[in-house]
Amino acid sequence: MAHAHAHGHSVKRYTGLMDWITTVDHKKIGILYLLAGAFFFGIGGIEAILIRIQLIKPMNDFVSAQVFNELITMHGTTMIFLGVMPIIFALMNAIIPLQIGARDVAFPFLNSLGFWTFLFGGLLLNLSWIMGGAPDAGWTAYTPLSSTEYSTTRGVDFYTIGLQIAGLGTLIGGINFLVTIITMRAPGMSFMRMPMFTWTAFITSAMILFAFPAITVGLVLLSFDRLLGANFFDVASGGNPVLWQHIFWIFGHPEVYILILPAFGIISEVIPTFSRKRLFGYSSMVFATILIAFLGFMVWAHHMFTTGLGPVANALFSIATMLIAVPTGIKIFNWLFTMWGGQIRFTSANLFAIGFVPTFVMGGVTGVMLASAPADFQFHDTYFVVAHFHYVIVGGLVFGLFSGLHYWWPKMFGRILDERLGKWTFWTFAIGFHLTFFVQHFLGLLGMQRRIVSYLPNQHFDTLNLISTIGAFLMGVGVILFLVNVVLTTKKPAGVANDPWEDGRTLEWSIPSPPPEYNFKQIPLVRGIDAFWKEKMAGNKGMTPAEPVGPIHMPSPSILPFVMSVGLFIAGLGFMFSTEDFSNAFMSLIFNKYIVMIVGLVITFAAMVARSLYDDHGYHIEVEELEEEGKA
Amino acid sequence: MMKRWQAVKRLLPLLAMFALVLSGCGREDLSVLRPQGPVAQGQLDLIKLSISIMVVVMVVVFAIAAYVLVKFRRKKGQDEVPEQVEGNFKLEVIWTAIPLLLVLILAVPTIQKVFAYDQIDWNDPEAVKVEVTGHQFWWEFYYPDHDIRTAQELVIPVGKKIAFQLKTNDVLHSFWVPSLGGKRDTNTEGTVNYLTLIADNENTYIGKCAELCGASHAYMEFRVKAVDDATFDAWVNAFKQPAVLPADTELAEKFRTNCLSCHAVGDQGGPIGPSLTGIGSRETIASILLNDISGAEGSKPVKDNLVEWLMDPQAVKPGNTMPDPKDLGFSDEEIEQIAEYLANYKLDY
């Protein structure tokens, strides 16, 4: 680690825990996202296992109906917002600046703020388990079920407030990556020379920018209904519950593509590397990605075919949804033809990438089936839908994330994950996955609706549910194997080569693993697509620098993002309990008079004022230091 | 003769397979795969068409994937760099055009059926009208033409259009009879839905709530009894007979003041809870306790189920809004008597 001299004014550097809380380094924030994402993924996974245990046999009473509804709600919400989103952000943080040849993201301070608001929002949401009951109205929180009349615990308040705070973090992160990718690409890296993962991260960030405000508005309306007695969704006062469905899904459907596009990007990096071939049809991949994102905003009402929007709406949304199959199909064939004529290596990362292709195709074809509105009248809200979206999100996204983690682990941590354990992870997880979800297609067609705590015997549901539960346990084993792999690998010494897979194509493989704080001693000159591969093929050892060696400007670490997020956390709790009846006079005073909420907001605003008034120019790493490090 | 027998012998395993596949398709009264009416049949046809197209797609993709994975593995000592192919315009056009074509093939019948199944038959004089109202966690069925308000068990004439008007009294539910046709949500006032279903065969079909509606969402089932015209008319007649109250006047009074404030029997009582008229001839109690009339495995006598329900309604359907009879001052013995009375309250049709 370089101990930088302060330049201009003194900069405090931290070590240990304080280093992690104050860091603005995108690589460390990536690791923080990974840790937090893994934590919430674990919670969501345990919830999934509990759900499957409850459904292992008919009329089981492992959990009560109320707890079951809390489990399904929290499983969905946690996995989507707090499990997979942050792991996507982890990989984006760890890799995107390296892939575009940048020293950090555009707004390092905001990057840190995004992480901490996400974390505190997620923690707030999960606190509901120990503070009077988790949300129980489904991750979709349809009104009137989510109104105070029918959901009487604080659960849904934790949902609305927790997700608003966490969503703020996602929105901040999305804007940050948009700006980073637009403005900070190395010289020579035009848009059409960007690696595919960068492209998908770019499009996903743009989708976040448009989709997250919708859910934020929805959550504000719902929390106003619940906490301030507003009536946006209250029929008796002229509100309309169908409005909530529109707001939710106009966010909810793009969200699905926000999740899957980065996985497409990962697959588009891993398959070329391990086929030793460039990505087939790069430009059609780019346009397919843009088209999917565009169409993704045009299809939200296919979640509402049974709501009764009328035949014209149902017909239009059916067709729009089917059209998404076209760009998605283009991607699938491009991946297959990337491998065609290549030299495929079956590393763990590539196993997950290869496994992704057929699995995702299966999720995709059921998606087209669901797009047909009259058929959807039968599929909707059954286990067929449960099977479909798990094929897309687990078989697609989670496979993609595992692939990406195995692939970039050496770049992030300087150690290669054990290949033997990695392959075991793949096979247990993949087999478990298909066991769990393949049979659920049939459960749906046989008449099993989703979100049910139990079912009567003799409906042909018993065996299939048993198989599904066994599969879920096998998936659990797969995840545990991965964790074992991580622990064992972490104990090994670091220090793999810059390009440990030997066939790396993009800029991140041209620098040390893990990269130094400043990533690139000299910003590289990009001379084509797959910039590093191009140099290697030309016989060069590394990239041609685009600048002379000079002092590198670095941003200062700051505790302020953490403080701002703590403030929001306190304000959220205060707002949520403002309508609670406390038996204690003191508690009534501080909550019902909004004192806690105001204290929280004051903390956040004070930190914002401090940030605005104190001009922090950062510091420089001087040339001598860079040279020293180069020798060592 | 001999030859024909041999042919049959050869066909036997096939027939056995067929029977196996059929049983694998689920219950006749519940499965989407065994439609019992034109709407469900039409939807299954669409499902079959889409599955067929999708199977073709999957076979193509899987075949290419398998070929590539076998053929292009990196061999030991293989060090030359493979040709870096940028793309192939012709191929890319092909795999854009073919999916587009497949989507088109699916889109045409989709649009036809979207309009066919969204047709509103509420004003069709031929149709039997039923107003369906969802409640946490039971179904109310009102026949405006006959002024009949029943619950949990819908009786319909076979072969006739049944026009449903769907709404809810509390949260959103979704009305689904898989073997007769797809579901439709029961929304709040102002966004009322309409749905038409037809049953081809006499049978009792299972209906379910398909939209998460609270703790007992899983247990919010109902039955659809499809009967011939004469039986339907007999049922309408029987339903309109004056109420039968418990013979014991003291019990009758207690029943009237407590139960009938929400429930109805015949022309007496209120509409807040499910109607109890002829409850003794229904196939279920509280929609998930199966009565032996249904002949289903694991079913029990009506009275036993009624006792189980009345002793502890929350144990059977958590979160339901019926007060515990014991809190209303009913003794175990009185519950037993009420159950006895209700079990014997049958409709003659």
CSV table of N, CA, C and O in Angstrom, one decimal, chain A residues 65 69 145 150 235 245 276-278 280-281 284 306-308 311 319 322 326 333-334 337 339-345 358 368-369 372 374 377-378 380-382 445-446 449-454 458-460 505, chain B residues 23 25-27 30-32 43 46 51 54 62 67-68 72 74 80 82 84-86 92 95 100 107 110 114-115 118 170-172 176 178 181-185 187-188 193 208-212 214-215 217-218 297:
chain,number,residue,atom,x,y,z
A,65,ALA,N,-49.5,-19.6,8.5
A,65,ALA,CA,-49.9,-18.9,7.2
A,65,ALA,C,-49.3,-17.5,7.2
A,65,ALA,O,-48.8,-17.0,6.2
A,69,ASN,N,-46.5,-16.0,4.5
A,69,ASN,CA,-46.7,-14.8,3.7
A,69,ASN,C,-45.5,-13.8,3.9
A,69,ASN,O,-45.1,-13.2,3.0
A,145,LEU,N,-54.4,-5.1,-0.1
A,145,LEU,CA,-53.8,-6.0,0.8
A,145,LEU,C,-52.7,-5.3,1.6
A,145,LEU,O,-52.5,-5.6,2.8
A,150,TYR,N,-55.7,-4.1,6.0
A,150,TYR,CA,-55.5,-5.5,5.8
A,150,TYR,C,-54.2,-6.0,6.2
A,150,TYR,O,-53.9,-7.2,6.3
A,235,VAL,N,-60.2,3.1,-2.4
A,235,VAL,CA,-61.4,3.2,-3.3
A,235,VAL,C,-62.5,4.1,-2.7
A,235,VAL,O,-63.1,4.9,-3.4
A,245,GLN,N,-50.7,-1.1,-9.3
A,245,GLN,CA,-50.2,-2.1,-10.2
A,245,GLN,C,-49.4,-1.5,-11.4
A,245,GLN,O,-48.4,-2.0,-11.7
A,276,ARG,N,-11.4,-18.4,-26.9
A,276,ARG,CA,-10.2,-17.7,-27.6
A,276,ARG,C,-10.7,-17.1,-28.9
A,276,ARG,O,-10.0,-17.1,-29.9
A,277,LYS,N,-11.9,-16.6,-28.9
A,277,LYS,CA,-12.4,-15.9,-30.1
A,277,LYS,C,-13.1,-14.6,-29.7
A,277,LYS,O,-13.6,-14.5,-28.6
A,278,ARG,N,-13.1,-13.7,-30.6
A,278,ARG,CA,-13.8,-12.4,-30.3
A,278,ARG,C,-15.3,-12.7,-30.3
A,278,ARG,O,-15.8,-13.7,-30.9
A,280,PHE,N,-18.9,-13.0,-31.3
A,280,PHE,CA,-19.5,-13.0,-32.6
A,280,PHE,C,-20.6,-11.9,-32.7
A,280,PHE,O,-21.4,-11.8,-31.8
A,281,GLY,N,-20.6,-11.1,-33.8
A,281,GLY,CA,-21.7,-10.2,-34.0
A,281,GLY,C,-21.8,-9.1,-32.9
A,281,GLY,O,-22.8,-8.8,-32.4
A,284,SER,N,-24.4,-6.3,-33.4
A,284,SER,CA,-25.7,-6.7,-33.3
A,284,SER,C,-26.0,-7.0,-31.8
A,284,SER,O,-27.1,-6.8,-31.3
A,306,THR,N,-54.6,-10.3,-16.3
A,306,THR,CA,-55.9,-10.8,-15.6
A,306,THR,C,-56.5,-9.6,-14.8
A,306,THR,O,-57.5,-9.8,-14.2
A,307,THR,N,-55.9,-8.5,-14.8
A,307,THR,CA,-56.5,-7.3,-14.1
A,307,THR,C,-57.7,-6.9,-14.8
A,307,THR,O,-58.6,-6.3,-14.2
A,308,GLY,N,-57.8,-7.1,-16.1
A,308,GLY,CA,-59.0,-6.7,-16.9
A,308,GLY,C,-58.8,-5.3,-17.5
A,308,GLY,O,-59.5,-4.4,-17.3
A,311,PRO,N,-59.4,-5.9,-24.1
A,311,PRO,CA,-58.7,-6.7,-25.2
A,311,PRO,C,-57.7,-5.9,-26.0
A,311,PRO,O,-56.6,-6.4,-26.4
A,319,ILE,N,-48.2,-8.6,-28.0
A,319,ILE,CA,-47.3,-8.5,-29.2
A,319,ILE,C,-45.9,-7.9,-28.7
A,319,ILE,O,-44.9,-8.4,-29.1
A,322,MET,N,-43.9,-10.4,-27.0
A,322,MET,CA,-43.3,-11.4,-27.8
A,322,MET,C,-42.1,-10.9,-28.6
A,322,MET,O,-41.1,-11.6,-28.9
A,326,VAL,N,-37.0,-11.6,-30.0
A,326,VAL,CA,-36.2,-11.5,-31.2
A,326,VAL,C,-34.8,-11.0,-30.8
A,326,VAL,O,-33.8,-11.7,-31.1
A,333,PHE,N,-27.9,-16.9,-30.2
A,333,PHE,CA,-27.1,-17.4,-31.4
A,333,PHE,C,-25.7,-16.8,-31.5
A,333,PHE,O,-24.8,-17.5,-31.9
A,334,ASN,N,-25.6,-15.5,-31.1
A,334,ASN,CA,-24.3,-14.9,-31.2
A,334,ASN,C,-23.3,-15.7,-30.2
A,334,ASN,O,-22.1,-15.9,-30.5
A,337,PHE,N,-22.3,-19.0,-31.7
A,337,PHE,CA,-21.4,-18.9,-32.8
A,337,PHE,C,-20.1,-18.2,-32.4
A,337,PHE,O,-19.1,-18.3,-33.2
A,339,MET,N,-18.6,-19.5,-29.8
A,339,MET,CA,-17.9,-20.8,-29.5
A,339,MET,C,-17.6,-21.6,-30.7
A,339,MET,O,-16.6,-22.3,-30.8
A,340,TRP,N,-18.4,-21.4,-31.8
A,340,TRP,CA,-18.2,-22.2,-33.0
A,340,TRP,C,-16.8,-21.8,-33.6
A,340,TRP,O,-16.5,-20.7,-33.9
A,341,GLY,N,-16.0,-22.9,-33.8
A,341,GLY,CA,-14.7,-22.6,-34.4
A,341,GLY,C,-13.7,-22.2,-33.4
A,341,GLY,O,-12.5,-21.9,-33.7
A,342,GLY,N,-14.1,-22.1,-32.1
A,342,GLY,CA,-13.2,-21.7,-31.0
A,342,GLY,C,-12.5,-22.9,-30.4
A,342,GLY,O,-12.5,-24.0,-30.9
A,343,GLN,N,-11.8,-22.6,-29.3
A,343,GLN,CA,-11.1,-23.6,-28.5
A,343,GLN,C,-11.6,-23.5,-27.1
A,343,GLN,O,-11.1,-22.8,-26.3
A,344,ILE,N,-12.7,-24.3,-26.8
A,344,ILE,CA,-13.5,-24.0,-25.6
A,344,ILE,C,-12.7,-24.7,-24.4
A,344,ILE,O,-12.4,-25.9,-24.4
A,345,ARG,N,-12.5,-23.9,-23.3
A,345,ARG,CA,-12.0,-24.5,-22.1
A,345,ARG,C,-13.1,-24.5,-21.0
A,345,ARG,O,-13.8,-23.5,-20.8
A,358,PRO,N,-28.5,-22.7,-22.4
A,358,PRO,CA,-29.8,-23.5,-22.5
A,358,PRO,C,-30.8,-23.1,-21.4
A,358,PRO,O,-32.0,-23.1,-21.6
A,368,VAL,N,-42.2,-16.3,-23.6
A,368,VAL,CA,-43.0,-16.0,-24.8
A,368,VAL,C,-44.4,-16.7,-24.7
A,368,VAL,O,-45.4,-16.1,-25.0
A,369,MET,N,-44.4,-17.9,-24.0
A,369,MET,CA,-45.7,-18.5,-23.8
A,369,MET,C,-46.6,-17.6,-22.9
A,369,MET,O,-47.8,-17.5,-23.1
A,372,SER,N,-48.6,-14.6,-24.4
A,372,SER,CA,-49.9,-14.7,-25.1
A,372,SER,C,-51.0,-14.6,-24.1
A,372,SER,O,-51.2,-15.5,-23.3
A,374,PRO,N,-54.3,-14.8,-23.7
A,374,PRO,CA,-55.3,-15.8,-23.4
A,374,PRO,C,-54.7,-17.0,-22.7
A,374,PRO,O,-55.4,-17.6,-21.8
A,377,PHE,N,-54.0,-16.3,-19.0
A,377,PHE,CA,-55.1,-16.4,-18.1
A,377,PHE,C,-55.0,-17.6,-17.3
A,377,PHE,O,-55.5,-17.7,-16.1
A,378,GLN,N,-54.5,-18.7,-17.9
A,378,GLN,CA,-54.3,-20.0,-17.2
A,378,GLN,C,-53.0,-19.9,-16.4
A,378,GLN,O,-52.9,-20.4,-15.3
A,380,HIS,N,-51.2,-17.3,-15.2
A,380,HIS,CA,-50.9,-16.2,-14.3
A,380,HIS,C,-51.1,-16.7,-12.9
A,380,HIS,O,-52.1,-17.4,-12.5
A,381,ASP,N,-50.2,-16.2,-12.0
A,381,ASP,CA,-50.3,-16.5,-10.6
A,381,ASP,C,-50.3,-18.0,-10.2
A,381,ASP,O,-50.9,-18.4,-9.2
A,382,THR,N,-49.7,-18.8,-11.1
A,382,THR,CA,-49.5,-20.2,-10.8
A,382,THR,C,-48.1,-20.5,-10.6
A,382,THR,O,-47.2,-19.7,-10.9
A,445,LEU,N,-49.5,-26.0,-14.2
A,445,LEU,CA,-50.5,-26.5,-15.2
A,445,LEU,C,-51.5,-27.4,-14.6
A,445,LEU,O,-52.7,-27.5,-15.0
A,446,LEU,N,-51.1,-28.1,-13.5
A,446,LEU,CA,-52.0,-29.0,-12.8
A,446,LEU,C,-53.0,-28.3,-11.9
A,446,LEU,O,-53.9,-28.9,-11.3
A,449,GLN,N,-51.8,-22.8,-7.6
A,449,GLN,CA,-51.6,-21.4,-7.6
A,449,GLN,C,-50.4,-21.0,-6.8
A,449,GLN,O,-50.0,-21.8,-5.9
A,450,ARG,N,-49.8,-19.9,-7.0
A,450,ARG,CA,-48.6,-19.5,-6.3
A,450,ARG,C,-49.0,-18.9,-5.0
A,450,ARG,O,-50.1,-18.5,-4.7
A,451,ARG,N,-47.9,-18.7,-4.1
A,451,ARG,CA,-48.1,-18.0,-2.8
A,451,ARG,C,-49.1,-18.7,-1.9
A,451,ARG,O,-49.8,-18.0,-1.2
A,452,ILE,N,-49.2,-20.0,-2.0
A,452,ILE,CA,-50.1,-20.7,-1.1
A,452,ILE,C,-49.2,-21.4,0.0
A,452,ILE,O,-48.2,-22.0,-0.3
A,453,VAL,N,-49.7,-21.3,1.2
A,453,VAL,CA,-49.0,-21.8,2.4
A,453,VAL,C,-49.0,-23.3,2.4
A,453,VAL,O,-48.1,-24.0,2.9
A,454,SER,N,-50.1,-23.9,1.8
A,454,SER,CA,-50.2,-25.3,1.8
A,454,SER,C,-51.3,-25.8,0.8
A,454,SER,O,-51.9,-24.9,0.1
A,458,ASN,N,-53.9,-35.4,-2.7
A,458,ASN,CA,-54.7,-36.0,-3.8
A,458,ASN,C,-54.9,-35.0,-5.0
A,458,ASN,O,-55.9,-35.1,-5.7
A,459,GLN,N,-54.1,-34.0,-5.1
A,459,GLN,CA,-54.2,-33.1,-6.3
A,459,GLN,C,-53.1,-33.3,-7.3
A,459,GLN,O,-52.9,-32.5,-8.2
A,460,HIS,N,-52.3,-34.4,-7.2
A,460,HIS,CA,-51.2,-34.6,-8.0
A,460,HIS,C,-50.1,-33.6,-7.7
A,460,HIS,O,-49.2,-33.4,-8.6
A,505,ARG,N,-9.0,-10.5,-22.8
A,505,ARG,CA,-9.1,-9.7,-24.0
A,505,ARG,C,-9.2,-8.2,-23.7
A,505,ARG,O,-9.0,-7.4,-24.5
B,23,SER,N,-53.2,-39.4,-16.7
B,23,SER,CA,-53.2,-39.3,-15.3
B,23,SER,C,-52.1,-38.3,-14.9
B,23,SER,O,-52.2,-37.6,-13.9
B,25,CYS,N,-51.5,-35.8,-16.5
B,25,CYS,CA,-52.0,-34.5,-16.8
B,25,CYS,C,-52.9,-33.9,-15.7
B,25,CYS,O,-53.5,-32.9,-15.8
B,26,GLY,N,-53.0,-34.6,-14.6
B,26,GLY,CA,-53.7,-34.1,-13.4
B,26,GLY,C,-55.2,-34.5,-13.4
B,26,GLY,O,-55.6,-35.3,-14.2
B,27,ARG,N,-55.8,-33.9,-12.4
B,27,ARG,CA,-57.2,-34.2,-12.2
B,27,ARG,C,-58.1,-33.6,-13.2
B,27,ARG,O,-58.0,-32.4,-13.6
B,30,LEU,N,-59.6,-30.2,-12.2
B,30,LEU,CA,-58.7,-29.2,-11.7
B,30,LEU,C,-57.6,-28.8,-12.7
B,30,LEU,O,-57.2,-27.6,-12.7
B,31,SER,N,-57.2,-29.7,-13.6
B,31,SER,CA,-56.0,-29.4,-14.4
B,31,SER,C,-56.3,-28.6,-15.6
B,31,SER,O,-57.3,-28.8,-16.3
B,32,VAL,N,-55.4,-27.7,-15.9
B,32,VAL,CA,-55.4,-26.9,-17.2
B,32,VAL,C,-55.3,-27.8,-18.4
B,32,VAL,O,-55.8,-27.5,-19.5
B,43,GLN,N,-57.9,-22.2,-24.8
B,43,GLN,CA,-56.6,-21.7,-24.2
B,43,GLN,C,-55.6,-22.8,-24.2
B,43,GLN,O,-54.4,-22.5,-24.4
B,46,LEU,N,-54.0,-22.9,-27.6
B,46,LEU,CA,-53.0,-21.9,-27.7
B,46,LEU,C,-51.7,-22.3,-27.0
B,46,LEU,O,-50.6,-22.1,-27.5
B,51,ILE,N,-46.2,-24.2,-27.1
B,51,ILE,CA,-45.2,-25.2,-26.6
B,51,ILE,C,-44.5,-25.8,-27.9
B,51,ILE,O,-43.3,-26.0,-27.9
B,54,MET,N,-42.0,-23.5,-29.3
B,54,MET,CA,-40.9,-23.4,-28.4
B,54,MET,C,-40.0,-24.6,-28.3
B,54,MET,O,-38.8,-24.5,-28.2
B,62,PHE,N,-30.4,-26.3,-28.6
B,62,PHE,CA,-29.7,-27.4,-27.8
B,62,PHE,C,-28.8,-28.2,-28.8
B,62,PHE,O,-27.7,-28.6,-28.4
B,67,TYR,N,-23.4,-29.6,-30.4
B,67,TYR,CA,-22.4,-29.8,-31.5
B,67,TYR,C,-21.2,-29.0,-31.2
B,67,TYR,O,-20.0,-29.5,-31.2
B,68,VAL,N,-21.4,-27.7,-30.8
B,68,VAL,CA,-20.3,-26.8,-30.6
B,68,VAL,C,-19.5,-27.3,-29.4
B,68,VAL,O,-18.2,-27.3,-29.4
B,72,PHE,N,-15.8,-28.3,-30.6
B,72,PHE,CA,-14.8,-27.2,-30.5
B,72,PHE,C,-14.1,-27.1,-29.1
B,72,PHE,O,-13.9,-26.0,-28.6
B,74,ARG,N,-11.1,-27.4,-26.5
B,74,ARG,CA,-9.7,-27.1,-26.7
B,74,ARG,C,-8.9,-28.4,-26.4
B,74,ARG,O,-9.0,-29.0,-25.4
B,80,GLU,N,-2.5,-22.8,-31.6
B,80,GLU,CA,-2.7,-21.7,-32.6
B,80,GLU,C,-3.9,-21.0,-32.3
B,80,GLU,O,-4.9,-21.5,-31.7
B,82,PRO,N,-7.4,-19.3,-32.8
B,82,PRO,CA,-8.5,-19.6,-33.8
B,82,PRO,C,-8.8,-18.3,-34.6
B,82,PRO,O,-8.5,-17.2,-34.1
B,84,GLN,N,-10.5,-15.1,-35.8
B,84,GLN,CA,-11.3,-14.2,-35.0
B,84,GLN,C,-12.4,-13.7,-36.0
B,84,GLN,O,-12.2,-12.8,-36.8
B,85,VAL,N,-13.6,-14.3,-35.8
B,85,VAL,CA,-14.7,-14.0,-36.7
B,85,VAL,C,-15.5,-12.8,-36.2
B,85,VAL,O,-16.0,-12.8,-35.0
B,86,GLU,N,-15.7,-11.8,-37.0
B,86,GLU,CA,-16.4,-10.6,-36.5
B,86,GLU,C,-17.9,-10.8,-36.5
B,86,GLU,O,-18.6,-10.3,-35.6
B,92,GLU,N,-26.9,-13.7,-39.3
B,92,GLU,CA,-27.5,-12.8,-38.4
B,92,GLU,C,-28.9,-12.4,-38.9
B,92,GLU,O,-29.8,-12.2,-38.1
B,95,TRP,N,-31.2,-15.4,-38.1
B,95,TRP,CA,-31.7,-15.6,-36.8
B,95,TRP,C,-32.4,-14.4,-36.2
B,95,TRP,O,-32.8,-14.4,-35.1
B,100,LEU,N,-38.8,-13.8,-35.7
B,100,LEU,CA,-39.8,-12.8,-36.0
B,100,LEU,C,-41.0,-13.6,-36.6
B,100,LEU,O,-42.2,-13.3,-36.2
B,107,ALA,N,-48.6,-14.9,-32.7
B,107,ALA,CA,-49.4,-13.6,-32.5
B,107,ALA,C,-50.8,-13.6,-33.0
B,107,ALA,O,-51.7,-13.1,-32.4
B,110,THR,N,-53.2,-15.5,-30.9
B,110,THR,CA,-53.2,-14.8,-29.7
B,110,THR,C,-54.2,-13.7,-29.7
B,110,THR,O,-55.1,-13.5,-28.9
B,114,VAL,N,-57.6,-13.2,-27.7
B,114,VAL,CA,-57.7,-12.1,-26.8
B,114,VAL,C,-59.1,-11.4,-26.9
B,114,VAL,O,-59.8,-11.2,-25.9
B,115,PHE,N,-59.5,-11.2,-28.1
B,115,PHE,CA,-60.8,-10.5,-28.3
B,115,PHE,C,-61.9,-11.5,-28.1
B,115,PHE,O,-62.9,-11.1,-27.5
B,118,ASP,N,-62.4,-11.9,-24.3
B,118,ASP,CA,-62.7,-10.6,-23.5
B,118,ASP,C,-64.1,-10.1,-23.9
B,118,ASP,O,-64.5,-9.0,-23.5
B,170,ASP,N,-63.3,-6.8,-0.3
B,170,ASP,CA,-62.2,-6.3,0.5
B,170,ASP,C,-60.9,-6.1,-0.3
B,170,ASP,O,-60.7,-5.2,-1.0
B,171,VAL,N,-60.0,-7.2,-0.3
B,171,VAL,CA,-58.7,-7.1,-1.0
B,171,VAL,C,-59.0,-7.7,-2.4
B,171,VAL,O,-60.0,-8.3,-2.7
B,172,LEU,N,-57.9,-7.7,-3.3
B,172,LEU,CA,-58.1,-8.3,-4.6
B,172,LEU,C,-58.0,-9.8,-4.5
B,172,LEU,O,-57.2,-10.4,-3.7
B,176,TRP,N,-60.7,-18.4,-10.4
B,176,TRP,CA,-60.0,-19.3,-11.3
B,176,TRP,C,-60.6,-20.7,-11.2
B,176,TRP,O,-60.6,-21.3,-10.1
B,178,PRO,N,-59.6,-23.8,-13.2
B,178,PRO,CA,-58.7,-24.2,-14.3
B,178,PRO,C,-59.3,-25.1,-15.4
B,178,PRO,O,-59.0,-24.9,-16.6
B,181,GLY,N,-61.5,-22.7,-17.6
B,181,GLY,CA,-61.0,-21.5,-18.3
B,181,GLY,C,-60.1,-20.7,-17.4
B,181,GLY,O,-60.0,-20.9,-16.2
B,182,GLY,N,-59.4,-19.7,-18.0
B,182,GLY,CA,-58.4,-18.9,-17.3
B,182,GLY,C,-59.1,-18.0,-16.2
B,182,GLY,O,-60.3,-17.9,-16.2
B,183,LYS,N,-58.2,-17.4,-15.4
B,183,LYS,CA,-58.7,-16.6,-14.3
B,183,LYS,C,-58.9,-15.1,-14.6
B,183,LYS,O,-58.5,-14.7,-15.7
B,184,ARG,N,-59.6,-14.5,-13.8
B,184,ARG,CA,-59.8,-13.0,-13.9
B,184,ARG,C,-59.8,-12.5,-12.5
B,184,ARG,O,-60.4,-13.1,-11.6
B,185,ASP,N,-59.2,-11.3,-12.3
B,185,ASP,CA,-59.1,-10.7,-10.9
B,185,ASP,C,-60.5,-10.2,-10.5
B,185,ASP,O,-61.3,-9.7,-11.3
B,187,ASN,N,-61.7,-7.2,-8.8
B,187,ASN,CA,-61.2,-5.8,-8.4
B,187,ASN,C,-62.2,-5.1,-7.5
B,187,ASN,O,-63.3,-5.6,-7.3
B,188,THR,N,-61.8,-4.0,-7.1
B,188,THR,CA,-62.7,-3.1,-6.3
B,188,THR,C,-63.7,-2.5,-7.2
B,188,THR,O,-63.6,-2.4,-8.4
B,193,ASN,N,-64.8,-6.7,-13.4
B,193,ASN,CA,-64.5,-7.5,-14.5
B,193,ASN,C,-65.6,-8.4,-15.0
B,193,ASN,O,-66.5,-8.7,-14.1
B,208,LYS,N,-60.3,-21.9,-7.5
B,208,LYS,CA,-59.3,-21.4,-6.5
B,208,LYS,C,-59.2,-19.9,-6.6
B,208,LYS,O,-59.4,-19.3,-7.7
B,209,CYS,N,-58.7,-19.3,-5.5
B,209,CYS,CA,-58.3,-17.9,-5.5
B,209,CYS,C,-56.9,-17.9,-6.0
B,209,CYS,O,-56.1,-18.6,-5.4
B,210,ALA,N,-56.6,-17.1,-7.0
B,210,ALA,CA,-55.2,-17.1,-7.5
B,210,ALA,C,-54.5,-15.8,-7.2
B,210,ALA,O,-53.4,-15.6,-7.7
B,211,GLU,N,-55.0,-14.9,-6.4
B,211,GLU,CA,-54.3,-13.7,-6.1
B,211,GLU,C,-54.1,-13.6,-4.6
B,211,GLU,O,-55.1,-13.7,-3.8
B,212,LEU,N,-52.8,-13.4,-4.2
B,212,LEU,CA,-52.5,-13.4,-2.7
B,212,LEU,C,-53.5,-12.4,-2.0
B,212,LEU,O,-53.6,-11.3,-2.4
B,214,GLY,N,-54.2,-12.7,1.6
B,214,GLY,CA,-54.1,-12.7,3.1
B,214,GLY,C,-53.7,-14.1,3.6
B,214,GLY,O,-53.3,-15.0,2.8
B,215,ALA,N,-53.8,-14.3,4.9
B,215,ALA,CA,-53.3,-15.5,5.5
B,215,ALA,C,-53.9,-16.8,4.9
B,215,ALA,O,-53.2,-17.7,4.6
B,217,HIS,N,-55.2,-17.3,2.0
B,217,HIS,CA,-55.3,-17.4,0.5
B,217,HIS,C,-55.3,-18.8,-0.1
B,217,HIS,O,-56.0,-19.1,-1.0
B,218,ALA,N,-54.4,-19.6,0.5
B,218,ALA,CA,-54.3,-21.0,0.0
B,218,ALA,C,-55.6,-21.8,0.2
B,218,ALA,O,-55.9,-22.7,-0.6
B,297,GLU,N,-61.0,-38.7,-1.6
B,297,GLU,CA,-60.2,-39.4,-0.6
B,297,GLU,C,-60.0,-38.4,0.6
B,297,GLU,O,-59.8,-37.2,0.4
